[in-house]
């Protein structure tokens, strides 16, 4: 009898927030690696906001997961069998195995993990989210000493990277996070100069008033990763020549309305446009998967800082693949604290 | 008796498109220059879309013209009297004299015009509009050989500069203009590779279909100076890493809705945002008056090209200050061909 693996498949396309019945836990045969392929036992899998987009049938920058297909995602684990000389059993690797306990990938799609750091770091602080924060801040945000940065979801793996790199480069850093505990984490663990709990403010106007105090010299870089109320609050406070790196926006993933709910905010295009024009703002979107060529530069700079503890990271680890859907739903609601991971073994 | 001058004042704030009764023709005493000031007889005054914004009471990047105040604007003329050693009677100068036959300005606010070029060039091709096109294209658009550029209002002084500089740098240039005559002017006089008459297309979708043929390799730079239907047509055709320099938008000036009419276009913020994100677009707004420090660099590069005929320009010259309001109304409707100027003497 062939060995069995477990996986989570897409049972139905969610309307709005995903629910239990949109996912199915299945058992399948462990796949056999072909020529040049590698079989991996996944120890930890990653949960990330972009996965919500893959559940929709809408045209996007990546193909949707088909109904009945394994949910997409990255994982870190150990090579069980290899048909490529570059890998041998026991090697620790990262690859896109999906929400599954085992996976086969072409060797060239795998990344060998360095010794000396927990393999979970390849999913968060030194993986796609950390790289997203680093790339967006440094390549698009172009931070300069003495400037002020604002980032939301600031205790997540993207926001906390953005804040720590910005702080190290001499910027004033302002966190926006959900709840007093996350605000404390932002300042105490990630070194933000100030942190605001967006739940404590009824609307964008109230949040903006608080931001005015937290960022008394205005905002030079707004790292946009949530949209909605935060963006609306921030926009009028941007300084001339401000930069807005735009990565995915979790607030919009569940509604289909990237950029927040329609209304009086900057999603009223003219408001955004007028600010852009009058203040010489630059907004640049990016999809991190188009920039892997700069990933080695990121690792060269940041991996030593993580190893030495100069860059902090926080992980939120759920146990068991059967709990992945619930952990994912929680992630979309901001219930996790730090990088959401699922331990599979 | 003191000498008299003529001027056009703002009689009423227009609702929508300005009409005759929003302006008043007045006679006033010619002002006397004080210490360090210069009196100028204006030979040619400039009409520009930004002036529509000054007629509104809305908060903007510049103060509105007060009711009863002289309409704002630049002009070129001859020094009549000078209380500053830098200028002497007979000098040809450019300054912000407003819609008026005479004006007094501090010497430091005046620019002496070079010999060898008609003074009208200081209002258009070598003035603020030409500088706007050059700055936006080169500093923000960052054109690269082999790319494709699209610009609307392509026979105006901004668009024609954008097109010609882009062409000289090896780009494919696509003009959008209003009417067959302007399209012919765009290709024959300004060297655009293709020209589309936006009036020939019922909606953004139809215009987009035509653009797909005119820009078969997609669009790398869209110089945004009109908003509305054109922007809506262009956005989905932008290539990855495309750039969108955003200067004033004439389509919105009369409606108060910068960025065009509400509806299904990119003024639906999420549509714009999704394009920005997925295609790594960069949109940067600018107000040219914040960049005069680069004006000498512009003149150094472009004035010789104008003098030698390598950069073409077209002027539309109305006669007499009393005709300035009508010429301005025509400008806002696109009735002028080339840079709109009013000859005062």
XYZ file of C-alpha atoms in Angstrom:
690
model
C 0.000 0.000 0.000
C 1.246 3.446 -0.918
C 2.067 5.816 1.936
C -0.647 8.349 2.692
C -0.352 12.090 3.180
C -2.865 14.633 4.388
C -3.796 17.817 2.633
C -6.375 20.602 2.653
C -8.238 21.206 -0.588
C -10.512 23.998 -1.760
C -14.043 22.621 -1.429
C -15.914 25.770 -2.448
C -15.153 29.355 -3.418
C -15.913 31.526 -0.397
C -18.269 34.451 -0.524
C -16.706 37.020 1.740
C -14.854 35.484 4.674
C -13.960 31.796 4.204
C -15.743 29.276 6.398
C -15.068 25.665 7.399
C -17.064 24.187 4.545
C -14.902 25.956 1.970
C -12.086 23.584 2.892
C -11.768 19.800 2.940
C -9.239 17.623 4.731
C -8.230 14.753 2.493
C -5.898 11.796 2.445
C -3.976 11.124 -0.716
C -1.165 8.906 -1.850
C 2.238 10.385 -1.198
C 3.477 11.326 -4.684
C 6.547 9.687 -6.190
C 9.315 12.017 -7.340
C 10.160 11.819 -11.035
C 13.442 12.596 -12.742
C 14.975 15.761 -11.248
C 12.309 15.913 -8.558
C 12.445 15.783 -4.794
C 10.003 14.409 -2.210
C 9.737 16.448 0.969
C 8.076 15.884 4.336
C 6.717 19.282 5.332
C 7.377 20.191 8.954
C 5.893 23.677 8.955
C 3.557 25.301 6.466
C 2.960 29.000 6.024
C -0.370 30.848 6.093
C -0.444 34.184 4.314
C -3.112 36.717 3.320
C -2.449 36.300 -0.413
C -3.961 32.827 -0.209
C -7.397 34.386 0.133
C -7.019 35.820 -3.353
C -6.199 32.393 -4.768
C -9.543 31.078 -3.512
C -11.439 33.401 -5.860
C -12.016 32.725 -9.507
C -11.192 36.333 -10.396
C -8.465 37.191 -12.843
C -5.424 38.138 -10.855
C -1.671 38.012 -11.065
C -1.745 34.300 -10.286
C -4.079 31.501 -11.261
C -6.794 30.553 -8.789
C -6.712 27.258 -6.937
C -9.143 24.937 -8.746
C -12.061 23.473 -6.818
C -10.789 20.220 -5.358
C -7.187 21.349 -5.718
C -4.739 21.530 -2.826
C -4.612 24.990 -1.267
C -1.501 26.822 -2.380
C 1.312 27.817 -0.074
C 4.890 27.466 1.026
C 6.366 25.090 3.547
C 9.632 24.075 5.119
C 10.652 20.492 5.729
C 13.074 17.678 5.162
C 13.969 15.789 1.991
C 12.759 12.171 2.084
C 13.879 11.156 -1.401
C 15.697 12.957 -4.181
C 16.200 12.310 -7.874
C 18.478 15.306 -8.224
C 22.120 15.418 -7.153
C 21.663 18.843 -5.547
C 19.569 17.392 -2.725
C 19.873 14.378 -0.473
C 17.599 12.887 2.191
C 17.727 14.920 5.383
C 18.353 18.259 3.684
C 16.225 21.066 5.066
C 14.385 22.888 2.271
C 11.693 25.430 1.492
C 9.257 24.953 -1.367
C 5.696 25.516 -2.539
C 4.170 22.246 -1.343
C 0.718 23.634 -0.666
C -1.341 22.871 2.432
C -0.020 19.334 2.657
C 2.132 17.116 4.808
C 4.185 15.946 1.827
C 5.050 17.326 -1.549
C 7.076 16.723 -4.668
C 8.750 19.603 -6.468
C 11.380 19.963 -9.186
C 14.760 20.456 -7.541
C 15.152 23.860 -9.142
C 12.038 25.079 -7.336
C 13.481 24.269 -3.914
C 15.650 26.403 -1.686
C 18.083 24.770 0.685
C 17.883 26.267 4.163
C 21.007 27.398 6.004
C 22.057 25.780 9.259
C 21.953 27.758 12.467
C 18.475 29.230 12.161
C 15.128 27.569 12.897
C 13.528 26.410 9.663
C 10.364 28.362 10.517
C 12.289 31.556 9.761
C 12.141 30.575 6.092
C 8.378 31.130 6.224
C 8.294 34.504 7.932
C 11.100 36.794 8.911
C 13.492 35.389 6.298
C 10.832 34.196 3.891
C 8.377 35.853 1.566
C 6.821 38.189 4.172
C 10.131 39.513 5.485
C 11.393 39.869 1.942
C 8.215 41.762 1.030
C 8.808 44.245 3.826
C 12.471 44.668 3.027
C 11.953 45.030 -0.715
C 9.023 47.415 -0.482
C 10.702 49.598 2.098
C 14.177 49.776 0.646
C 13.536 49.584 -3.096
C 10.310 51.552 -3.294
C 10.083 53.441 -0.009
C 13.673 54.669 -0.286
C 13.926 55.547 3.402
C 16.061 58.472 4.507
C 17.349 59.163 7.991
C 15.104 61.495 9.949
C 11.971 60.684 7.989
C 8.799 59.186 9.431
C 7.346 55.826 8.441
C 3.901 54.419 9.136
C 2.984 50.780 8.653
C -0.145 48.885 9.575
C -0.396 45.232 10.607
C 2.826 46.231 12.294
C 3.364 43.094 14.342
C 2.904 40.829 11.350
C 5.926 39.472 9.512
C 5.786 42.173 6.831
C 5.092 45.156 9.068
C 7.589 44.178 11.734
C 10.327 43.842 9.107
C 9.425 47.227 7.655
C 9.495 48.866 11.068
C 12.779 47.340 12.183
C 14.656 48.066 8.960
C 13.306 51.627 8.947
C 14.298 52.133 12.580
C 17.788 50.833 11.867
C 18.090 53.400 9.108
C 17.228 56.251 11.422
C 13.556 56.831 10.741
C 10.821 57.555 13.216
C 8.577 54.504 13.047
C 4.867 54.478 13.830
C 2.989 51.194 14.114
C -0.691 50.621 13.595
C -1.948 47.374 15.045
C -5.123 45.790 16.308
C -5.372 45.784 20.092
C -3.354 46.977 23.045
C -1.287 43.786 23.240
C -0.092 44.130 19.682
C 0.720 47.782 20.266
C 2.858 46.796 23.222
C 4.555 44.149 21.097
C 5.193 46.747 18.409
C 7.034 49.128 20.690
C 8.700 46.690 23.083
C 9.716 43.897 20.745
C 9.917 45.569 17.366
C 11.168 48.959 18.552
C 8.520 51.185 17.004
C 8.636 54.719 18.369
C 4.867 54.805 18.688
C 1.984 52.405 18.194
C -1.710 53.090 17.643
C -4.518 50.598 18.163
C -6.781 51.142 15.170
C -9.651 49.489 17.048
C -9.603 52.336 19.543
C -10.672 54.827 16.870
C -14.156 54.871 15.447
C -13.255 56.152 12.034
C -10.452 57.383 9.835
C -10.798 60.908 11.178
C -10.204 59.845 14.774
C -7.299 57.654 13.770
C -5.869 60.555 11.800
C -6.005 62.825 14.830
C -3.987 60.288 16.801
C -1.544 59.873 13.932
C -0.984 63.612 13.866
C 0.424 63.328 17.375
C 2.355 60.131 16.736
C 3.893 61.567 13.566
C 4.327 65.247 14.389
C 6.545 65.895 11.364
C 4.112 64.254 8.937
C 4.548 60.962 7.114
C 7.189 60.389 4.463
C 6.641 56.696 3.816
C 3.393 54.840 4.197
C 3.925 51.162 3.581
C 0.492 50.140 2.335
C -0.471 46.590 3.203
C -3.993 46.915 4.577
C -5.992 49.604 2.751
C -9.300 50.873 4.093
C -9.500 53.068 7.165
C -5.780 53.259 7.774
C -4.995 54.483 4.298
C -7.783 57.008 4.543
C -6.361 58.281 7.812
C -2.800 58.469 6.541
C -3.208 60.089 3.137
C -3.781 63.703 4.193
C -0.794 63.495 6.537
C 1.678 62.530 3.843
C 4.540 64.954 3.349
C 5.628 66.308 0.009
C 7.630 63.788 -2.002
C 6.173 61.005 0.129
C 6.343 57.407 -1.072
C 3.661 54.744 -0.855
C 4.851 51.208 -1.568
C 1.730 49.144 -2.155
C 1.758 45.422 -1.506
C -1.268 43.200 -1.001
C -4.079 44.571 1.101
C -5.625 42.211 3.603
C -8.558 44.532 4.352
C -9.786 44.109 0.816
C -9.214 40.419 0.321
C -12.477 39.364 1.843
C -14.612 41.985 0.160
C -13.151 41.982 -3.302
C -12.774 45.734 -2.894
C -9.051 46.279 -2.792
C -8.411 49.602 -1.170
C -11.166 49.445 1.367
C -14.868 50.014 1.467
C -16.396 52.602 -0.847
C -17.190 55.885 0.780
C -15.515 59.079 1.765
C -11.998 57.751 1.873
C -9.169 57.829 -0.601
C -10.973 55.090 -2.471
C -12.829 58.055 -3.822
C -10.332 58.320 -6.607
C -10.295 62.117 -6.861
C -9.216 62.458 -3.238
C -6.293 60.141 -3.759
C -5.418 61.763 -7.041
C -5.474 65.281 -5.636
C -3.150 64.259 -2.823
C -0.810 62.541 -5.257
C -0.707 65.612 -7.448
C -0.416 68.349 -4.901
C 2.139 66.607 -2.699
C 4.205 64.955 -5.391
C 3.492 61.551 -3.882
C 4.697 58.400 -5.536
C 2.613 55.253 -5.272
C 4.189 52.065 -6.591
C 2.607 48.662 -6.483
C 4.531 45.440 -6.331
C 4.046 41.704 -6.246
C 6.978 40.230 -4.412
C 7.101 37.076 -6.501
C 8.394 39.158 -9.397
C 11.494 40.119 -7.464
C 13.100 36.901 -6.326
C 16.300 37.933 -8.046
C 16.858 40.279 -5.111
C 16.172 37.645 -2.498
C 19.874 36.763 -2.065
C 20.631 40.408 -1.335
C 17.889 40.387 1.277
C 19.246 37.237 2.919
C 22.795 38.586 2.893
C 21.682 41.681 4.751
C 19.006 40.370 7.038
C 19.875 36.760 7.930
C 22.876 37.804 10.055
C 20.688 40.377 11.826
C 18.145 37.694 12.644
C 20.851 35.284 13.786
C 22.332 37.898 16.113
C 18.934 38.938 17.442
C 19.107 42.460 16.051
C 15.978 41.763 14.037
C 13.261 40.284 16.222
C 10.480 38.034 15.007
C 7.350 36.526 16.519
C 5.636 33.379 15.302
C 2.137 32.105 15.986
C 2.204 28.345 15.536
C -0.939 26.276 15.157
C -0.670 22.487 15.466
C -1.851 19.984 12.897
C -2.927 20.374 9.300
C -6.573 19.894 10.276
C -6.362 23.220 12.099
C -4.968 25.138 9.124
C -8.354 26.438 7.859
C -9.291 27.851 11.267
C -5.855 29.412 11.671
C -6.209 30.939 8.216
C -9.627 32.406 9.028
C -8.139 33.865 12.184
C -5.275 35.365 10.208
C -7.689 37.216 7.944
C -9.340 38.670 11.049
C -6.050 39.621 12.663
C -6.392 37.111 15.494
C -2.864 35.772 15.121
C 0.087 37.425 16.800
C 3.129 37.424 14.530
C 3.795 35.156 11.602
C 1.094 32.464 11.295
C 2.549 28.998 10.821
C 1.098 25.499 11.064
C 3.253 22.755 12.568
C 2.671 19.474 10.751
C 4.973 17.036 12.518
C -3.787 112.087 -15.281
C -2.235 108.711 -14.596
C -1.813 106.327 -17.506
C -4.499 103.695 -17.808
C -4.134 99.966 -18.320
C -6.674 97.287 -19.089
C -7.187 94.087 -17.203
C -9.604 91.206 -16.785
C -10.899 90.565 -13.281
C -12.830 87.699 -11.735
C -16.424 88.931 -11.508
C -17.986 85.722 -10.189
C -16.909 82.186 -9.337
C -18.070 79.946 -12.182
C -20.259 76.932 -11.662
C -18.987 74.407 -14.147
C -17.681 75.968 -17.331
C -16.870 79.693 -17.037
C -19.080 82.122 -18.941
C -18.732 85.744 -20.036
C -20.318 87.147 -16.905
C -17.692 85.494 -14.702
C -15.160 87.978 -16.066
C -15.013 91.778 -16.173
C -12.906 94.037 -18.376
C -11.665 96.979 -16.347
C -9.490 100.032 -16.705
C -7.105 100.820 -13.884
C -4.242 103.169 -13.227
C -0.938 101.820 -14.406
C 0.883 100.949 -11.180
C 4.075 102.744 -10.204
C 7.099 100.532 -9.492
C 8.517 100.827 -5.985
C 12.057 100.196 -4.815
C 13.471 97.094 -6.525
C 10.428 96.807 -8.753
C 9.951 96.883 -12.488
C 7.047 98.119 -14.652
C 6.365 96.033 -17.742
C 4.148 96.501 -20.798
C 2.819 93.027 -21.531
C 2.933 92.087 -25.214
C 1.614 88.533 -24.947
C -0.222 86.856 -22.114
C -0.587 83.157 -21.554
C -3.792 81.168 -21.076
C -3.435 77.851 -19.292
C -5.799 75.227 -17.867
C -4.561 75.716 -14.298
C -6.267 79.124 -14.276
C -9.645 77.426 -14.069
C -8.641 76.052 -10.673
C -7.749 79.526 -9.430
C -11.308 80.690 -10.132
C -12.698 78.321 -7.501
C -12.702 79.002 -3.813
C -11.586 75.462 -3.053
C -8.476 74.731 -1.067
C -5.728 73.893 -3.496
C -1.995 74.170 -3.857
C -2.366 77.852 -4.665
C -4.640 80.581 -3.349
C -7.755 81.372 -5.380
C -8.111 84.647 -7.228
C -10.329 86.881 -5.059
C -13.576 88.211 -6.507
C -12.696 91.506 -8.165
C -9.032 90.528 -8.386
C -7.076 90.406 -11.634
C -7.037 86.927 -13.165
C -3.727 85.246 -12.556
C -1.287 84.359 -15.282
C 2.052 84.837 -16.942
C 2.994 87.244 -19.679
C 5.924 88.360 -21.782
C 6.689 91.959 -22.567
C 9.041 94.903 -22.400
C 10.347 96.861 -19.442
C 8.983 100.427 -19.344
C 10.614 101.533 -16.096
C 12.927 99.834 -13.639
C 13.983 100.541 -10.086
C 16.422 97.676 -10.107
C 19.855 97.676 -11.741
C 19.279 94.221 -13.239
C 16.696 95.548 -15.693
C 16.506 98.544 -17.986
C 13.760 99.875 -20.249
C 13.462 97.855 -23.420
C 14.487 94.551 -21.791
C 12.280 91.649 -22.803
C 11.010 89.790 -19.744
C 8.591 87.145 -18.520
C 6.633 87.565 -15.306
C 3.332 86.844 -13.561
C 1.498 90.014 -14.513
C -1.964 88.498 -14.622
C -4.499 89.130 -17.361
C -3.399 92.731 -17.810
C -1.715 94.992 -20.300
C 0.736 96.287 -17.693
C 2.181 94.989 -14.495
C 4.659 95.721 -11.735
C 6.722 92.957 -10.239
C 9.784 92.738 -7.986
C 12.865 92.372 -10.158
C 13.658 89.001 -8.623
C 10.342 87.647 -9.885
C 11.183 88.445 -13.493
C 13.054 86.360 -16.017
C 14.992 88.060 -18.774
C 14.305 86.512 -22.170
C 17.132 85.494 -24.466
C 17.581 87.119 -27.854
C 17.038 85.087 -30.968
C 13.723 83.469 -30.105
C 10.227 84.992 -30.301
C 9.121 86.118 -26.855
C 5.965 84.034 -27.180
C 8.120 80.925 -26.745
C 8.533 81.945 -23.091
C 4.821 81.236 -22.617
C 4.616 77.852 -24.283
C 7.308 75.656 -25.699
C 10.030 77.167 -23.491
C 7.748 78.291 -20.701
C 5.779 76.560 -17.993
C 3.929 74.126 -20.306
C 7.029 72.953 -22.144
C 8.886 72.670 -18.860
C 5.980 70.651 -17.434
C 6.209 68.170 -20.284
C 9.971 67.901 -20.117
C 10.100 67.548 -16.326
C 7.275 65.052 -16.080
C 8.591 62.904 -18.889
C 12.279 62.896 -18.038
C 12.260 63.096 -14.244
C 9.199 60.989 -13.524
C 8.513 59.067 -16.730
C 12.143 57.992 -17.060
C 11.809 57.087 -20.736
C 13.856 54.243 -22.170
C 14.563 53.572 -25.821
C 12.135 51.136 -27.377
C 9.337 51.840 -24.909
C 5.900 53.175 -25.813
C 4.490 56.473 -24.591
C 0.924 57.741 -24.708
C -0.057 61.336 -24.071
C -3.378 63.104 -24.471
C -3.946 66.730 -25.458
C -1.013 65.847 -27.648
C -0.944 68.996 -29.752
C -1.010 71.266 -26.724
C 2.219 72.753 -25.421
C 2.638 70.072 -22.737
C 1.710 67.068 -24.842
C 3.697 68.113 -27.879
C 6.814 68.576 -25.745
C 6.298 65.171 -24.154
C 5.875 63.522 -27.541
C 8.854 65.151 -29.173
C 11.270 64.529 -26.309
C 10.098 60.927 -26.072
C 10.493 60.443 -29.824
C 13.999 61.895 -29.700
C 14.844 59.348 -27.023
C 13.760 56.456 -29.168
C 10.271 55.712 -27.882
C 7.203 54.855 -29.882
C 4.883 57.815 -29.324
C 1.104 57.684 -29.490
C -0.946 60.890 -29.476
C -4.504 61.303 -28.343
C -6.126 64.483 -29.561
C -9.543 65.951 -30.277
C -10.412 65.886 -33.965
C -8.841 64.759 -37.220
C -6.988 68.034 -37.762
C -5.203 67.759 -34.439
C -4.339 64.147 -35.154
C -2.767 65.186 -38.430
C -0.859 67.927 -36.620
C 0.333 65.382 -34.065
C 1.867 63.054 -36.619
C 3.003 65.538 -39.266
C 4.281 68.390 -37.131
C 5.110 66.756 -33.812
C 6.291 63.429 -35.197
C 4.031 61.094 -33.242
C 4.071 57.549 -34.586
C 0.298 57.305 -34.276
C -2.565 59.596 -33.315
C -6.071 58.756 -32.153
C -9.031 61.127 -32.210
C -10.748 60.527 -28.883
C -13.947 62.031 -30.253
C -14.189 59.165 -32.710
C -14.692 56.659 -29.892
C -17.895 56.488 -27.903
C -16.389 55.291 -24.694
C -13.216 54.178 -22.994
C -13.626 50.631 -24.252
C -13.682 51.685 -27.882
C -10.744 54.002 -27.401
C -8.886 51.174 -25.692
C -9.429 48.884 -28.650
C -7.888 51.490 -30.939
C -5.020 52.014 -28.529
C -4.307 48.310 -28.547
C -3.507 48.622 -32.232
C -1.633 51.898 -31.929
C 0.481 50.563 -29.066
C 0.914 46.893 -29.956
C 3.638 46.372 -27.341
C 1.584 47.937 -24.558
C 2.171 51.242 -22.828
C 5.195 51.956 -20.654
C 4.600 55.616 -19.919
C 1.271 57.339 -19.752
C 1.737 61.039 -19.240
C -1.472 61.933 -17.426
C -2.718 65.432 -18.123
C -6.409 64.966 -18.893
C -7.964 62.227 -16.756
C -11.370 60.814 -17.553
C -12.002 58.580 -20.527
C -8.423 58.516 -21.758
C -7.013 57.360 -18.454
C -9.707 54.723 -18.226
C -8.801 53.467 -21.699
C -5.076 53.440 -21.034
C -4.828 51.838 -17.601
C -5.424 48.189 -18.542
C -2.881 48.508 -21.363
C -0.025 49.588 -19.121
C 2.973 47.297 -19.128
C 4.678 46.010 -16.024
C 6.880 48.637 -14.392
C 4.958 51.341 -16.223
C 5.169 54.939 -15.056
C 2.380 57.492 -14.825
C 3.522 61.084 -14.316
C 0.451 63.018 -13.217
C 0.204 66.731 -13.846
C -2.966 68.817 -13.869
C -6.024 67.319 -15.494
C -8.042 69.619 -17.718
C -10.976 67.185 -17.967
C -11.640 67.620 -14.276
C -11.157 71.334 -13.909
C -14.677 72.243 -14.897
C -16.391 69.542 -12.889
C -14.415 69.668 -9.702
C -13.937 65.936 -10.137
C -10.245 65.531 -10.782
C -9.731 62.239 -12.505
C -12.896 62.243 -14.556
C -16.503 61.412 -14.070
C -17.476 58.746 -11.547
C -18.371 55.418 -13.032
C -16.727 52.303 -14.234
C -13.329 53.771 -14.930
C -10.141 53.879 -12.938
C -11.714 56.572 -10.802
C -13.166 53.552 -9.149
C -10.234 53.425 -6.809
C -10.001 49.632 -6.545
C -9.548 49.300 -10.299
C -6.677 51.727 -10.279
C -5.171 50.166 -7.196
C -5.321 46.648 -8.576
C -3.565 47.736 -11.753
C -0.920 49.557 -9.739
C -0.312 46.515 -7.607
C -0.350 43.773 -10.178
C 1.721 45.607 -12.776
C 4.148 47.351 -10.475
C 3.027 50.709 -11.829
C 4.358 53.924 -10.390
C 2.127 56.979 -10.297
C 3.755 60.237 -9.247
C 2.026 63.573 -9.075
C 3.770 66.882 -9.537
C 3.094 70.595 -9.551
C 5.617 72.165 -11.862
C 5.944 75.354 -9.811
C 7.785 73.342 -7.160
C 10.572 72.503 -9.592
C 11.808 75.781 -11.001
C 15.293 74.893 -9.814
C 15.457 72.554 -12.799
C 14.225 75.134 -15.276
C 17.752 76.163 -16.315
C 18.543 72.539 -17.140
C 15.406 72.432 -19.268
C 16.346 75.607 -21.124
C 19.892 74.393 -21.676
C 18.631 71.245 -23.312
C 15.549 72.428 -25.135
C 16.108 76.069 -26.161
C 18.754 75.117 -28.746
C 16.429 72.439 -30.114
C 13.667 75.010 -30.518
C 16.045 77.515 -32.097
C 17.236 74.917 -34.609
C 13.716 73.747 -35.385
C 14.273 70.248 -34.013
C 11.490 70.842 -31.531
C 8.386 72.198 -33.242
C 5.741 74.333 -31.598
C 2.352 75.686 -32.575
C 0.727 78.773 -31.121
C -2.878 79.903 -31.229
C -2.883 83.662 -30.817
C -6.011 85.625 -29.946
C -5.956 89.398 -30.327
C -6.813 91.884 -27.618
C -7.286 91.486 -23.896
C -11.055 91.805 -24.266
C -10.988 88.464 -26.076
C -9.065 86.656 -23.359
C -12.144 85.228 -21.565
C -13.549 83.728 -24.761
C -10.153 82.330 -25.705
C -9.895 80.814 -22.237
C -13.332 79.221 -22.482
C -12.305 77.787 -25.830
C -9.109 76.421 -24.323
C -11.059 74.509 -21.686
C -13.127 72.967 -24.475
C -10.108 72.131 -26.592
C -11.001 74.576 -29.348
C -7.510 76.049 -29.555
C -4.796 74.499 -31.676
C -1.437 74.663 -29.948
C -0.411 76.975 -27.156
C -3.125 79.555 -26.430
C -1.760 83.070 -26.223
C -3.384 86.517 -26.250
C -1.620 89.320 -28.102
C -2.038 92.583 -26.233
C -0.156 95.101 -28.373
